[in-house]
Short mmCIF file of C-alpha atoms in Angstrom, two decimals:
data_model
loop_
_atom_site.label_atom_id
_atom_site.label_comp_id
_atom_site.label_asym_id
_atom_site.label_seq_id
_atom_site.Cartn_x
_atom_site.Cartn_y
_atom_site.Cartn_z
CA UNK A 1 -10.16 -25.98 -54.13
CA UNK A 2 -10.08 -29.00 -52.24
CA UNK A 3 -13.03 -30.68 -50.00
CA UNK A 4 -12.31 -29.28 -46.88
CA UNK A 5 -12.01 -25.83 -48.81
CA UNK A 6 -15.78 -26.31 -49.60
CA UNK A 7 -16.87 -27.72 -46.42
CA UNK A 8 -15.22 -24.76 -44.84
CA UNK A 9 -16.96 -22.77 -47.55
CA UNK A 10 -20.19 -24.14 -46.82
CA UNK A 11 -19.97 -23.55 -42.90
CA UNK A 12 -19.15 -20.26 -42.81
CA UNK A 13 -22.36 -18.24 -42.71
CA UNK A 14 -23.09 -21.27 -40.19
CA UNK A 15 -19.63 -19.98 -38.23
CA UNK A 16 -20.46 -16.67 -37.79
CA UNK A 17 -24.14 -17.39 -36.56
CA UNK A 18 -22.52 -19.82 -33.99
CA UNK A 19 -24.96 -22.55 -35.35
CA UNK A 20 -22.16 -25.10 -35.71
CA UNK A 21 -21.22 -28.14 -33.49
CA UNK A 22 -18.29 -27.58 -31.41
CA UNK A 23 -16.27 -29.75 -33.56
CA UNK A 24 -17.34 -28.18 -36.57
CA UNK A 25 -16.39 -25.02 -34.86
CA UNK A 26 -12.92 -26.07 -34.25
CA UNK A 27 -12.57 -27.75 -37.95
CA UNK A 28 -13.75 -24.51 -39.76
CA UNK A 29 -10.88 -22.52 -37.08
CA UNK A 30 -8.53 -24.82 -37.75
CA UNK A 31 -8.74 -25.25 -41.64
CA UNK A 32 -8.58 -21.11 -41.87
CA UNK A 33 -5.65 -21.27 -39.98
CA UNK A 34 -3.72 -23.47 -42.44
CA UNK A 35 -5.43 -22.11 -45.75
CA UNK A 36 -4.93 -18.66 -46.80
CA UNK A 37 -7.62 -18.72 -49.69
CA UNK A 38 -10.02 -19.29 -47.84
CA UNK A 39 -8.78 -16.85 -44.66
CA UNK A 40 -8.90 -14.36 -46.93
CA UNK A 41 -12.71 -15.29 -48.80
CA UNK A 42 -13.74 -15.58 -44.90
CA UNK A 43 -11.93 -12.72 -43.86
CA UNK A 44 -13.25 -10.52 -47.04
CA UNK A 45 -17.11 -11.72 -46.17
CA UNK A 46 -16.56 -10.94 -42.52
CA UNK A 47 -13.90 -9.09 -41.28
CA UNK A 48 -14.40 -9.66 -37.34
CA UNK A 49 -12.88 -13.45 -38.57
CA UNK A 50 -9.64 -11.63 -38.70
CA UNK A 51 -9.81 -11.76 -34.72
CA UNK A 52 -10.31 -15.74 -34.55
CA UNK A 53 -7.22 -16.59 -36.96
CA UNK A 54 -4.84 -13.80 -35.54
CA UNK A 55 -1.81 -15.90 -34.37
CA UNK A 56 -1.72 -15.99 -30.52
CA UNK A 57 0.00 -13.72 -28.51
CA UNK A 58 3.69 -14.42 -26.92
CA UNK A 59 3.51 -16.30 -24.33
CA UNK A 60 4.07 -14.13 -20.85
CA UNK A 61 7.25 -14.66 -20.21
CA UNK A 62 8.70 -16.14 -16.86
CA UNK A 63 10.13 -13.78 -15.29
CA UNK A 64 6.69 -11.62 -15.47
CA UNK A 65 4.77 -14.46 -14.03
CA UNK A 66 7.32 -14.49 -11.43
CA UNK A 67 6.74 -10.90 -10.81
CA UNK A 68 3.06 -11.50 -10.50
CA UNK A 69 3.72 -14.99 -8.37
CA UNK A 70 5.56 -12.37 -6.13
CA UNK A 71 3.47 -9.57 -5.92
CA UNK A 72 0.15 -11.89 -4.85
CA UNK A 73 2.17 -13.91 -2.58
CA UNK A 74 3.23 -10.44 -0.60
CA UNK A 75 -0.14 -9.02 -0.80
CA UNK A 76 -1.49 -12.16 0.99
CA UNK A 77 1.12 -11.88 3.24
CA UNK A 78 0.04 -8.29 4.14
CA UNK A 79 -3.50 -9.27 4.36
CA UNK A 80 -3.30 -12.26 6.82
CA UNK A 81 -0.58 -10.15 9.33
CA UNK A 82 -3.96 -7.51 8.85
CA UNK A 83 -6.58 -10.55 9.86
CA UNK A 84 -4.19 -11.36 12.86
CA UNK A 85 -3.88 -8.34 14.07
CA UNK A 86 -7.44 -7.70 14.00
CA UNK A 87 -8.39 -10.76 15.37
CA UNK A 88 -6.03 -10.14 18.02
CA UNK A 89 -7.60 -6.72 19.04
CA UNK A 90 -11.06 -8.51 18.76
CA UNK A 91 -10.01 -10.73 20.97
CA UNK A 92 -8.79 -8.08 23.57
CA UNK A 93 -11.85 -6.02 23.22
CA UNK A 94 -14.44 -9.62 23.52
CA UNK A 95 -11.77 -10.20 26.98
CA UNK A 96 -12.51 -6.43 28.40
CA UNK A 97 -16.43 -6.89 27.44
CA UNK A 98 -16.46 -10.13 29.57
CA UNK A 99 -14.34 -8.83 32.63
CA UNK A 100 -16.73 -5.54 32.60
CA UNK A 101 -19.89 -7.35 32.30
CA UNK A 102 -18.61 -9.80 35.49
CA UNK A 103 -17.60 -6.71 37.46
CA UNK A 104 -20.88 -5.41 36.46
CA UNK A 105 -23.02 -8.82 38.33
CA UNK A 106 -20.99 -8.46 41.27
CA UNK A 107 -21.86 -5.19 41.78
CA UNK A 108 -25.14 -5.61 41.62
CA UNK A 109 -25.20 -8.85 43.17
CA UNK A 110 -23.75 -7.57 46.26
CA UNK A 111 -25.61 -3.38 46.16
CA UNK A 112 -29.54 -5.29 46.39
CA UNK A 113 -28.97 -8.44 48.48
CA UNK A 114 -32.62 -8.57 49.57
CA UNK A 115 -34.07 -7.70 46.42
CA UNK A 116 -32.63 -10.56 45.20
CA UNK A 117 -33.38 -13.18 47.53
CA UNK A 118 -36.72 -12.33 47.73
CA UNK A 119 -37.55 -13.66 44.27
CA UNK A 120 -37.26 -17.03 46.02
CA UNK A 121 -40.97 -18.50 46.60
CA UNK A 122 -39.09 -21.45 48.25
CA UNK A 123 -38.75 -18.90 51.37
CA UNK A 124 -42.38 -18.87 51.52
CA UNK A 125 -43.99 -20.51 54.45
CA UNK A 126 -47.97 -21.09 54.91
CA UNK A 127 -49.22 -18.66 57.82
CA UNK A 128 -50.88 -20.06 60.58
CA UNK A 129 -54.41 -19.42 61.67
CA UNK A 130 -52.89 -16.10 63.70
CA UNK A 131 -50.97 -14.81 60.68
CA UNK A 132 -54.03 -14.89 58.69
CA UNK A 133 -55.71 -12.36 61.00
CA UNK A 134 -52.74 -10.36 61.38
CA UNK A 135 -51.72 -10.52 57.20
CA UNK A 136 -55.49 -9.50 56.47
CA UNK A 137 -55.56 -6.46 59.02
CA UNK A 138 -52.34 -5.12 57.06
CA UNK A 139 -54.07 -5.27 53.81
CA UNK A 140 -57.85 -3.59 54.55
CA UNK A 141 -57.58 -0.02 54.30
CA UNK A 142 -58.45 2.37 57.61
CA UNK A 143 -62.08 2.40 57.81
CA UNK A 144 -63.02 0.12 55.03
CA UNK A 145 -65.33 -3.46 56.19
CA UNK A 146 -63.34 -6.72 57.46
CA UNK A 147 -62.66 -8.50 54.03
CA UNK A 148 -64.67 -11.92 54.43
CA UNK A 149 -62.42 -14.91 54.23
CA UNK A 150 -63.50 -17.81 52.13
CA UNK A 151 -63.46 -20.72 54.82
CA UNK A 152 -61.21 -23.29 52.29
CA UNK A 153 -58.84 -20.02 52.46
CA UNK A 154 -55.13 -20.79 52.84
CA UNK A 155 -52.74 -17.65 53.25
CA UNK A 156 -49.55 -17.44 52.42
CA UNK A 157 -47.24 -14.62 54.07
CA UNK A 158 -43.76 -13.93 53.64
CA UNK A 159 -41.26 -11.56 55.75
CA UNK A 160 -38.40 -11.22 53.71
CA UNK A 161 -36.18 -11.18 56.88
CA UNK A 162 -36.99 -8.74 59.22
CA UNK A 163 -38.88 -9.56 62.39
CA UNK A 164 -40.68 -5.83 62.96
CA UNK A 165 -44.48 -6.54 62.41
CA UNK A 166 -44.72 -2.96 60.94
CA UNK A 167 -42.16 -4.17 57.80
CA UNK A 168 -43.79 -4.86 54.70
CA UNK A 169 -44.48 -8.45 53.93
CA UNK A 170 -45.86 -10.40 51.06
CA UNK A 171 -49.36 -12.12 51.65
CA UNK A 172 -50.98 -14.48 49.06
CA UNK A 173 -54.64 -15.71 49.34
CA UNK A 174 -55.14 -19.05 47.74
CA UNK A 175 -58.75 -20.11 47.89
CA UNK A 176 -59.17 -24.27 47.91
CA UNK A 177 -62.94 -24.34 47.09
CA UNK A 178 -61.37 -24.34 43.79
CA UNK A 179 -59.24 -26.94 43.64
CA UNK A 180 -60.24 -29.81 41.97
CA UNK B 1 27.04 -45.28 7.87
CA UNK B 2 22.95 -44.82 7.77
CA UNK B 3 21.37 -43.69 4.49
CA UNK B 4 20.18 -39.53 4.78
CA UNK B 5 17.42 -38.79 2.99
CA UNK B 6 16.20 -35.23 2.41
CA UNK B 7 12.66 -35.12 4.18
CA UNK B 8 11.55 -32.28 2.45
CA UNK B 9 12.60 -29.23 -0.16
CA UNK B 10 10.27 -26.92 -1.58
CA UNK B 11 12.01 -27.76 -4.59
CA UNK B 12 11.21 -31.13 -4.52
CA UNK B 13 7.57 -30.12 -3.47
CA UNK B 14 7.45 -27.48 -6.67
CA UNK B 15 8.38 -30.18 -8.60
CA UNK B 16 5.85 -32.79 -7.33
CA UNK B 17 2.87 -30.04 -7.49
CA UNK B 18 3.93 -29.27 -11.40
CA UNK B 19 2.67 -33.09 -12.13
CA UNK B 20 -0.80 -32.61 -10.54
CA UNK B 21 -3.86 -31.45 -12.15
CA UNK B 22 -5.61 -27.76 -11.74
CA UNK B 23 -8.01 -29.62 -9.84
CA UNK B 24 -6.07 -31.66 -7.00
CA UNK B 25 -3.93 -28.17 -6.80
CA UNK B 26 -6.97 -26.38 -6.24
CA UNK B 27 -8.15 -28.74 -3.58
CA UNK B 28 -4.64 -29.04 -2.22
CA UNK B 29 -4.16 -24.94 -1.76
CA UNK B 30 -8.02 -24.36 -0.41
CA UNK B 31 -6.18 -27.22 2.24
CA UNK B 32 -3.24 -24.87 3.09
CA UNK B 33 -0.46 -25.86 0.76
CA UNK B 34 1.25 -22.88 -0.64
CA UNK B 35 3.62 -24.77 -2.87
CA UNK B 36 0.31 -26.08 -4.54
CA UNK B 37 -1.12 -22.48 -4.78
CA UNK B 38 2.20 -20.87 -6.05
CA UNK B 39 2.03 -23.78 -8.94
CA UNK B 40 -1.36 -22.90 -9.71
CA UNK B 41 -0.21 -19.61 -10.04
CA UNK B 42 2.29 -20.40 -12.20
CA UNK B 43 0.85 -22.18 -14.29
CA UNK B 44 -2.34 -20.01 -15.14
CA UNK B 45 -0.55 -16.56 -15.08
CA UNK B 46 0.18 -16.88 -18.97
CA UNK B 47 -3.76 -17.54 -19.68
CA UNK B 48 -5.15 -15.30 -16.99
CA UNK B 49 -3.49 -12.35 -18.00
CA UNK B 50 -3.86 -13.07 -21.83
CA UNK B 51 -7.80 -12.71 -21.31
CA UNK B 52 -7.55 -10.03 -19.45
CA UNK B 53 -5.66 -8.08 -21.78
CA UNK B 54 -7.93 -9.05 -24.45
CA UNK B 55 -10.69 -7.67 -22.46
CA UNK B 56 -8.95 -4.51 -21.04
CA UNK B 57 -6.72 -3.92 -24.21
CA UNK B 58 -4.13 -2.50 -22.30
CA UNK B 59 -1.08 -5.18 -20.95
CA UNK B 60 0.03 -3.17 -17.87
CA UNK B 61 -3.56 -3.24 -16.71
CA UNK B 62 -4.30 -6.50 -17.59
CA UNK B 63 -0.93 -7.63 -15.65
CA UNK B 64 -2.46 -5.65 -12.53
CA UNK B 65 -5.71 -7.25 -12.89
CA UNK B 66 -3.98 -10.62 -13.06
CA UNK B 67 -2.73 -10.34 -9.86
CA UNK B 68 -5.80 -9.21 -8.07
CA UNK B 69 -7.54 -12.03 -9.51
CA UNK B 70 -5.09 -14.39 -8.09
CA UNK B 71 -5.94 -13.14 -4.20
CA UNK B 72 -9.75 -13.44 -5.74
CA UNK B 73 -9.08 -16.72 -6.02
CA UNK B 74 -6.88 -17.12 -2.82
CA UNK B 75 -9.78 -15.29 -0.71
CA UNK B 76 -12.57 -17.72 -2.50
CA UNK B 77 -10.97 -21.29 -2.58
CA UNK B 78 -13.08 -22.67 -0.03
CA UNK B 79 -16.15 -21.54 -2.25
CA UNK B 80 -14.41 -23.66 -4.70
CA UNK B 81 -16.77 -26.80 -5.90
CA UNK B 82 -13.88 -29.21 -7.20
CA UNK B 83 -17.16 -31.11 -9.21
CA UNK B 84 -16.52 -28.15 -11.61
CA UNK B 85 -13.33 -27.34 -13.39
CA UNK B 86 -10.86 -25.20 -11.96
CA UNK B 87 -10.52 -23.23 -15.26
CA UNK B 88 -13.99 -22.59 -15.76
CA UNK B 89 -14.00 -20.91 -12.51
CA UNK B 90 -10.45 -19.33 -12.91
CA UNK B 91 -11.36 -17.61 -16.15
CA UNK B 92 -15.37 -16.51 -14.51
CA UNK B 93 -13.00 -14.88 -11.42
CA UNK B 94 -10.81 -13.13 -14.51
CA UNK B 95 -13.48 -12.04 -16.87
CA UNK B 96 -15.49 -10.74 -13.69
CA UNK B 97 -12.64 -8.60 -12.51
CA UNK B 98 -11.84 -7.84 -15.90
CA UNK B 99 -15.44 -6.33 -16.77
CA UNK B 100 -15.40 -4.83 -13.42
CA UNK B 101 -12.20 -3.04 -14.65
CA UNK B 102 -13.55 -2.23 -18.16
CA UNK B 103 -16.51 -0.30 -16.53
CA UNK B 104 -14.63 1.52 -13.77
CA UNK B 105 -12.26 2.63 -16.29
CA UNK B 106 -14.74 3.62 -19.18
CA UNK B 107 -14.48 7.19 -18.76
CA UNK B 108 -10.82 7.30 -18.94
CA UNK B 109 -10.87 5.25 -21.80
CA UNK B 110 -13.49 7.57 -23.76
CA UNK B 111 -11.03 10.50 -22.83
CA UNK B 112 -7.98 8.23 -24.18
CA UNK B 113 -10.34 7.70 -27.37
CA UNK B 114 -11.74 11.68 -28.38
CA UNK B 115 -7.62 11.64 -28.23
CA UNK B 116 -7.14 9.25 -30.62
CA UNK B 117 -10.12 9.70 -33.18
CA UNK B 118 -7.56 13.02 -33.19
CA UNK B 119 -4.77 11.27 -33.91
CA UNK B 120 -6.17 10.06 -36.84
CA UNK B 121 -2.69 9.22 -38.50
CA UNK B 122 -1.48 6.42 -36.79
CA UNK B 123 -4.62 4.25 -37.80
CA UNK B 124 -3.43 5.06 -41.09
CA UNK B 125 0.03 3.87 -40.57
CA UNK B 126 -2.18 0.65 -39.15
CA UNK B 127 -3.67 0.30 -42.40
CA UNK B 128 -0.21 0.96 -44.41
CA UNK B 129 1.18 -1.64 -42.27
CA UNK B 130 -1.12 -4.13 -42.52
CA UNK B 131 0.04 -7.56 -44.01
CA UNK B 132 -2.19 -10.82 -45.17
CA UNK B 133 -0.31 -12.29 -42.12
CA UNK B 134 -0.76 -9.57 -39.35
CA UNK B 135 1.14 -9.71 -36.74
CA UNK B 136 -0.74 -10.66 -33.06
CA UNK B 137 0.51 -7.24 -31.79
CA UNK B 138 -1.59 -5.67 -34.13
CA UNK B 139 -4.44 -7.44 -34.07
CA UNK B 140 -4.38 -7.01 -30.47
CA UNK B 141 -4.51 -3.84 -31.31
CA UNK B 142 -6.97 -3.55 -34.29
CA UNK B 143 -9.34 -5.06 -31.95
CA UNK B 144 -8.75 -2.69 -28.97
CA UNK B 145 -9.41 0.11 -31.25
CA UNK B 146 -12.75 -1.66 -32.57
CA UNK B 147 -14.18 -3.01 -29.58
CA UNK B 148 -14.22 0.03 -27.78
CA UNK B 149 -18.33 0.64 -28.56
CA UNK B 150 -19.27 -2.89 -26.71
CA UNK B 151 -20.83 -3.61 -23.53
CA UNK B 152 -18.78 -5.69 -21.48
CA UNK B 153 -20.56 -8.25 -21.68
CA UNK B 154 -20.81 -8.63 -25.72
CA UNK B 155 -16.98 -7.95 -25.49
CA UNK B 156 -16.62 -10.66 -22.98
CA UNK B 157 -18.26 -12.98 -24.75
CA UNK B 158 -16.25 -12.48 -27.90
CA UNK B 159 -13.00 -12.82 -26.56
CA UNK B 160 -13.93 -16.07 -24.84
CA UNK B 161 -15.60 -17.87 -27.82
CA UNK B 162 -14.21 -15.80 -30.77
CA UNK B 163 -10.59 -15.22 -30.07
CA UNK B 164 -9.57 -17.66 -27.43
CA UNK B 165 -12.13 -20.39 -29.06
CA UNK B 166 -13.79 -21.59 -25.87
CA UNK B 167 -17.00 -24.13 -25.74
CA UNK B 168 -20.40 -22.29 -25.34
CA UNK B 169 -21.55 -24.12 -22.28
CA UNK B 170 -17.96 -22.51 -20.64
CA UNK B 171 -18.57 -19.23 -21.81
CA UNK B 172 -22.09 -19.18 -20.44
CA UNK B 173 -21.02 -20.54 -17.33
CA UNK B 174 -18.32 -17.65 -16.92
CA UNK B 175 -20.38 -15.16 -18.37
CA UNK B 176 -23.39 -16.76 -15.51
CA UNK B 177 -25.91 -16.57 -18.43
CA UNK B 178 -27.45 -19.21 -20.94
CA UNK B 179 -25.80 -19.99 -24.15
CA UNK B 180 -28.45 -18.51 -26.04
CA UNK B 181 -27.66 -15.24 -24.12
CA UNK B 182 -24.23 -16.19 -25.17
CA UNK B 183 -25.15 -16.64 -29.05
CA UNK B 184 -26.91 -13.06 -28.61
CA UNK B 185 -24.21 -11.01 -27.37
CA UNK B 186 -21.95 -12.42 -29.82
CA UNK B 187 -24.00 -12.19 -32.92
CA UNK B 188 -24.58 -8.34 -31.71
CA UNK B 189 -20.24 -7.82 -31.26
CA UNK B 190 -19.67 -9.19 -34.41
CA UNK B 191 -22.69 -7.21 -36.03
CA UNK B 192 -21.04 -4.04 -34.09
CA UNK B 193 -17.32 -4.63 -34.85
CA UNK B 194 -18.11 -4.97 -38.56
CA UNK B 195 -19.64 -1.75 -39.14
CA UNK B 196 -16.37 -0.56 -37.64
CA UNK B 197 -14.15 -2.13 -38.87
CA UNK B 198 -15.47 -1.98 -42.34
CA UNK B 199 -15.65 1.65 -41.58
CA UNK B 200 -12.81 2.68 -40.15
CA UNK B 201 -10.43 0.57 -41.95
CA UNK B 202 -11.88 0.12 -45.27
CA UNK B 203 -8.57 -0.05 -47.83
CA UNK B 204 -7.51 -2.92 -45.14
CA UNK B 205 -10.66 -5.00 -46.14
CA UNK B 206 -10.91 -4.02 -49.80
CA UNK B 207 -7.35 -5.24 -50.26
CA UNK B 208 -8.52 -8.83 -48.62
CA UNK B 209 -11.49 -8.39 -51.01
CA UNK B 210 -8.92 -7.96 -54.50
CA UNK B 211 -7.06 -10.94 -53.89
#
């Protein structure tokens, strides 16, 4: 028995509680593979040590990697013709969503022309001391009192457009005594 | 006459790419070369489908695997962080898929083994066989048939530290657990496989034992 014999000796029970230092590790491995006494004393005390000093495999040979180089580079292949031609179809279906949703505008842009405009408070104008009368009459209900008018009053009316007294219009009441 | 000078070959680019490290290739083929990627495949198809046929125990499979976890790693280079080594992650992507295999298949492979505790003869012939110096073949195979009982994870872990001798810290970073996690499910495979192996085979042991 020589020293490394009972070094490997003494590390085995360390070995197979994976308490050793990696390059204890790979001494103990190494001297089993070369000795066959003490494969077989290691192998006898624990037989799962068979595993780590079976010889390795054969290699895979070349034309099998080939065969497997082949194979992945075809199913890539395959799956980037699949991402094209989806991202082509997304493409055509994000094109029809953005022609639709400009037919869409127009359409409405050009069905409620008035509606639209009339969001604009830039058309506004201030009324004039005869608009007020005339803006307040169109608000108070048949019957009910003459609303009193604040004196700092200013009133707003807006016609969006028509000139028939009897259309609608928008009337704001903005009372100054409150401004600061 | 002016001097022609062959711009470029993809022999001459194989060739160049079989000099560089896993890690530059790596980098290189998450960039768009496919000479770089088809090296890398080369070059890790012997290792990649060794531990997966450990793990699997079956070479056909483990082939199969192979190749899907070559598009794994096709699909996931730009996840790769080149501050880590490309093996580390290659052999995570292959013991992953592997163990993912393993349990999809587990079924089947109970079925496969009711039919051979049957067949009880040609463990026998195993045992009749058996040299001091067996043969990798069998061991492969002595090891399929005793490793059938472990989670994936304890048979994982003792392919990668056992039987193809990795470092702890690697193992635990494929296996995306601590070492001591690592220590445990090994200490629990060996604990399993020798009841089994020491039951199943005993004249094979006892004949270690004599000499």
């Amino acid at each position: 028995m020589t020293e490394a014999c009972r070094t490997a000796s003494a590390r085995a029970e360390a070995y197979r509680r994976d308490r050793l230092a990696e390059a204890e590790r790979l001494a103990f491995r190494a001297h089993l593979a070369e000795c066959a006494s003490c494969r077989r004393d290691a192998i006898a005390a624990d037989p799962t040590l068979i595993f780590a000093v079976a010889p390795p495999p054969p290699p895979v040979g070349d034309a099998e990697t080939r065969a497997i180089l082949e194979n992945v580079k075809a199913a890539i292949a395959v799956r980037e013709a699949d991402r094209r031609l989806r991202g082509n179809g997304a493409r055509r279906a994000r094109r029809s969503a953005a022609a639709l949703g400009a037919a869409a505008l127009l359409a409405l842009t050009f069905s409620a022309p008035v509606a639209r405009r009339s969001v604009s408070i830039a058309a506004a104008r201030p009324a004039g001391p005869g608009g007020i009368a005339g803006a307040a009459n169109r608000i108070v209900r048949p019957g009910s009192e003459e609303p009193s008018m604040p004196s700092s009053a200013t009133i707003y009316e807006w016609n969006p457009g028509t000139a028939s007294p009897d259309d609608p219009k928008i009337v704001w009441i903005v009372d100054r005594s409150l401004d600061l | 006459m002016e001097r022609m000078e062959l711009v470029y070959s993809r022999e001459r680019a194989q060739q160049k790419s079989a000099e560089v490290d896993d890690r530059e290739l790596a980098i290189r083929a998450r960039g768009g070369d496919a000479i770089a990627f088809e090296t890398l495949v080369l070059r890790k198809t012997p290792a990649v489908v060794s531990v997966a046929r450990r793990i699997i125990g079956d070479a056909d499979e483990a082939r199969d695997v192979a190749q899907l976890v070559f598009l794994r790693v096709w699909d996931s280079l730009a996840r790769y962080d080149e501050k880590y080594s490309f093996n580390t992650w290659l052999y995570r992507i292959a013991t992953n898929l592997s163990i993912d295999f393993l349990r999809a298949n587990r079924s089947r492979a109970k079925a496969h083994g009711a039919t051979l505790h049957l067949v009880r003869g040609r463990e026998a012939a195993l045992e009749e066989e058996a040299t001091f110096a067996l043969e990798s073949s069998q061991v492969a195979e002595l090891f399929e048939r005793v490793s059938a009982d472990l989670s994936e994870k304890q048979k994982a872990a003792f392919v990668l530290r056992e039987i193809d001798g990795l470092d702890s810290k690697d193992v635990a970073k494929i296996l995306g657990c601590g070492e001591s996690t690592v220590r445990n499910h090994l200490f629990n495979a060996r604990k399993a496989l020798q009841k089994k192996l020491r039951h199943e085979f005993p004249s094979l042991f006892r004949r270690w034992s004599r000499t």
